Amino acid sequence: MRAIRRFTVRTVLPPELAALGELVQNLRWSWHPETMDLFGQVDPETWERVGHDPVALLGAVESRRLAELAGDRRFLRRLADAADDLREYMTAPRWYQNLEGAPRAIGYFSPEFGIAAALPQYSGGLGILAGDHLKAASDLGVPILGVGLLYRHGYFTQSLSPEGWQLEHYPSLDAGGMPLTLLKEPDGDPARIRVELPEGRVLHAQIWVAQVGRVPLLLLDSDVADNDTVARDVTDRLYGGGTDHRLMQELLLGIGGVRALRAYCRITGHPDPEVFHTNEGHAGFLGLERIRELTEARLTFDEALEAVRAGTVFTTHTPVPAGIDRFPMDMIARQFGGDNAWPTVDVERILELGAEPEGEGGDKALFNMAVMGMRLAQRVNGVSRLHGEVSREMFKGLWPGFDIDEVPIGSITNGVHAPTWVGREALELAGKEMPSLVEEGKGWEGVQKISDEDIWRIRGTLRRRLVEAARVRLRKSWRERGASDPELGWIDEALDPDVLTIGFARRVPSYKRLTLMLRDPDRLRALLLDPDKPVQIVIAGKAHPADEGGKKLIQQIVKFSDLEDVRHRIVFLPDYDMTLGRLLVQGCDVWMNNPLRPLEACGTSGMKAALNGGLNLSIRDGWWDEWYDGNNGWAIPTADGVEDPDRRDELEAAALYDLIEREVADRFYDRAPDGPPRRWLEMVKHTLTSLGPKVLAGRMLRDYVVDLYAPAAKSAEALSADNHRQARQFAAWKLRVRRAWPGVRVEHVETSGVGDTPELGATLEVRATVALGDLTPDDLAVQAAYGRVGPHDELLHPAYATLATVEMGDDGKAIFAGAVPLDRTGAFGYTVRVVPSHPLMASPAELGLIAVPEEPAGMTNGTLR
């Protein structure tokens, strides 16, 4: 018989061990080895059996053992020290507390969070990045409040069929068996939020809190008795269900998430967020909820929109339109209109926010969550420098008329949380030699002082640990596929702790090209079985349950790795999760990444490998395009411009094989007898020195705080002051400018100051006559755009000089003048443009309005001398 309900019964701790419960409930243990050591001492055998899960440990340990510990003075001293350390960590001032003018609280919304394997609420890179974001915020004292959903079945666990086909399993998760606390009202009842649905239905949710160091993470759970069956299942699976299901998840995350934040701050006294950070478009509805709050406080929609935009940051993570959530317009109209309309928010205004721009694939019938997210945020960023460029091209239709460089999408390159991902041996060596390495991101040059022997010893330890764990997982997988123990003797010799080990682990969409390494199977086999310089490859990855193509790629890899002659050198390990990911990035000598450029937004797994002394072998995409310097790994050449995808794969696979054979393996095995590979370790040390301070999540968080959170808080404060006076004025100004803009024209441009042969260092005087329509010179900026020109007279990455008002006529026209320096040789050009200008604008492109001459205003070509 099957149980109709599953729940976890937690042990009652003796009073002497009460602090143990505090330690378990704070997920700081997931990146604090000393606390994990303490848990291991509670009951070593049980600790191993529950997979190092502290909550499961307390549910499984015998009361007799707890009674023993309650009388063990040595253990109680260690427990008291650990509890004191946590309390000091939670309360002592850190980096953020020394900043002036920073926001008192930031709401950070994400559909998934990868904090620890014991809290399986993640599927891949987006969630892992969100988890590292919260952990780094905790370490730096940044007052973030995380908001997500609690999925009863998580994403899925993965196994393989006998034929190598991916199988999905959805284990039931019990909130009581995870490090979570139910948020309760002062009277002891669970705190609840509600989101109204069409036809009089209501979606209810309770709020679980995961304490991630100093950061509270609020997880909304719709599995409550007040909901009907459909509503209860809203938080059943991460990225599961159809369009209706996905929409309800995103309504709960965005609208319900804001309401959950309000409830949490009301109950606990925590400051309300001044800045709201939307991690991808899934949580975009949070902006609508904040507009509703403000319109009910007597602001107009436009006034509320300006107040909301000022304090909102939107981060896009996808470089392909197919990766963005889009819903039918009529579905959104049904949700926010009719019997479910908000009295103070017109549904048509909501639909406008998600409408795709016309042209270049825009579909009027679809509501685009990323487009809405960008319209609701004054600050938008991609997650690497290259991804910022790709995003500006991808979303340029939102700012028509502006050059790509001026599309207001910046970039902050992702980072990774070193204490989570770096092997303990490496962290301890680094902490001994360079104490400020991780905490402050300083002192990385000290890596050069560490001996080659120490680094090589640690690398060997981490590689051996991966090999041993891989054999355990490999045996389990083969048994699940139907193999018997007598058939599996070969697994004892699978992989070799002394062989060059390459890792490849990630989600399995087609653009990541899991099977590129199989392009020439004979060539791959020769690399694996080379008698002098053998290579072994450890592979892991999950395909989305609905992605049949991704599952076929996994099957192809599995079939090759099943072959008897190579199965000891290439393995596919099912169920890629944080635990396996940590083993891989620590134990692999080389991290391989071969996406179709430029479709990898960032790709942080290679950063984790680098921090562990691994070298990257990657297409120059995402972060690697930005920080590869020729000596910190290898760049796989790309066949850019080759239209035939098969031909492109063939060329790039050949380049990959060549690099492994002629450079990677050569350098790894170039060593004196019984000595470490000196040239290899030179690259490792250079990698750590050059990349170490850059790839840290702490660096990423500092960038977010300084470049986005603090400016957003300042803008939000300005617009909310004095009953939102400036928000009202700014909205009125924008409305006036939009209405008057058709009357703005550049009517005439003339220049002087250079002769027939312009020379470097000369100055071009520019005068422009501009029709202002119903605007004044204070409403706009007249600028000379100038610089190098391309073959079709297009300005390439122009600079801008603002022209001053020199004459105002009675006919609504004004003359503006200024100087353009001829500061570069070669083909040079200029034009004049008019853009709106206001102190509260974050970018000249914010309104998407621009006026330029109908004909080219002037061009100076030739060689400047």
CSV table of N, CA, C and O in Angstrom, one decimal, residues 668-678:
chain,number,residue,atom,x,y,z
A,668,PHE,N,50.2,18.7,-20.7
A,668,PHE,CA,49.9,18.0,-19.5
A,668,PHE,C,50.9,16.9,-19.2
A,668,PHE,O,51.3,16.6,-18.1
A,669,TYR,N,51.3,16.2,-20.3
A,669,TYR,CA,52.2,15.0,-20.1
A,669,TYR,C,53.7,15.4,-20.2
A,669,TYR,O,54.6,14.6,-20.2
A,670,ASP,N,54.0,16.7,-20.4
A,670,ASP,CA,55.4,17.2,-20.6
A,670,ASP,C,56.0,17.4,-19.2
A,670,ASP,O,55.8,18.4,-18.5
A,671,ARG,N,56.6,16.3,-18.6
A,671,ARG,CA,57.2,16.4,-17.3
A,671,ARG,C,58.4,15.5,-17.1
A,671,ARG,O,58.5,14.5,-17.9
A,672,ALA,N,59.2,15.9,-16.2
A,672,ALA,CA,60.3,15.0,-15.9
A,672,ALA,C,59.8,13.8,-15.1
A,672,ALA,O,58.7,13.8,-14.5
A,673,PRO,N,60.6,12.7,-15.1
A,673,PRO,CA,60.1,11.5,-14.3
A,673,PRO,C,59.8,11.9,-12.9
A,673,PRO,O,60.6,12.5,-12.2
A,674,ASP,N,58.6,11.5,-12.4
A,674,ASP,CA,58.2,11.7,-11.0
A,674,ASP,C,58.1,13.2,-10.6
A,674,ASP,O,58.0,13.5,-9.4
A,675,GLY,N,58.0,14.0,-11.6
A,675,GLY,CA,57.9,15.5,-11.3
A,675,GLY,C,56.6,16.0,-11.9
A,675,GLY,O,56.0,15.4,-12.8
A,676,PRO,N,56.1,17.2,-11.4
A,676,PRO,CA,54.9,17.7,-11.9
A,676,PRO,C,55.2,18.4,-13.3
A,676,PRO,O,56.3,18.7,-13.6
A,677,PRO,N,54.1,18.6,-14.1
A,677,PRO,CA,54.3,19.2,-15.4
A,677,PRO,C,54.4,20.7,-15.2
A,677,PRO,O,53.5,21.5,-15.1
A,678,ARG,N,55.7,21.2,-15.3
A,678,ARG,CA,56.0,22.6,-15.0
A,678,ARG,C,55.2,23.6,-15.9
A,678,ARG,O,54.7,24.6,-15.5
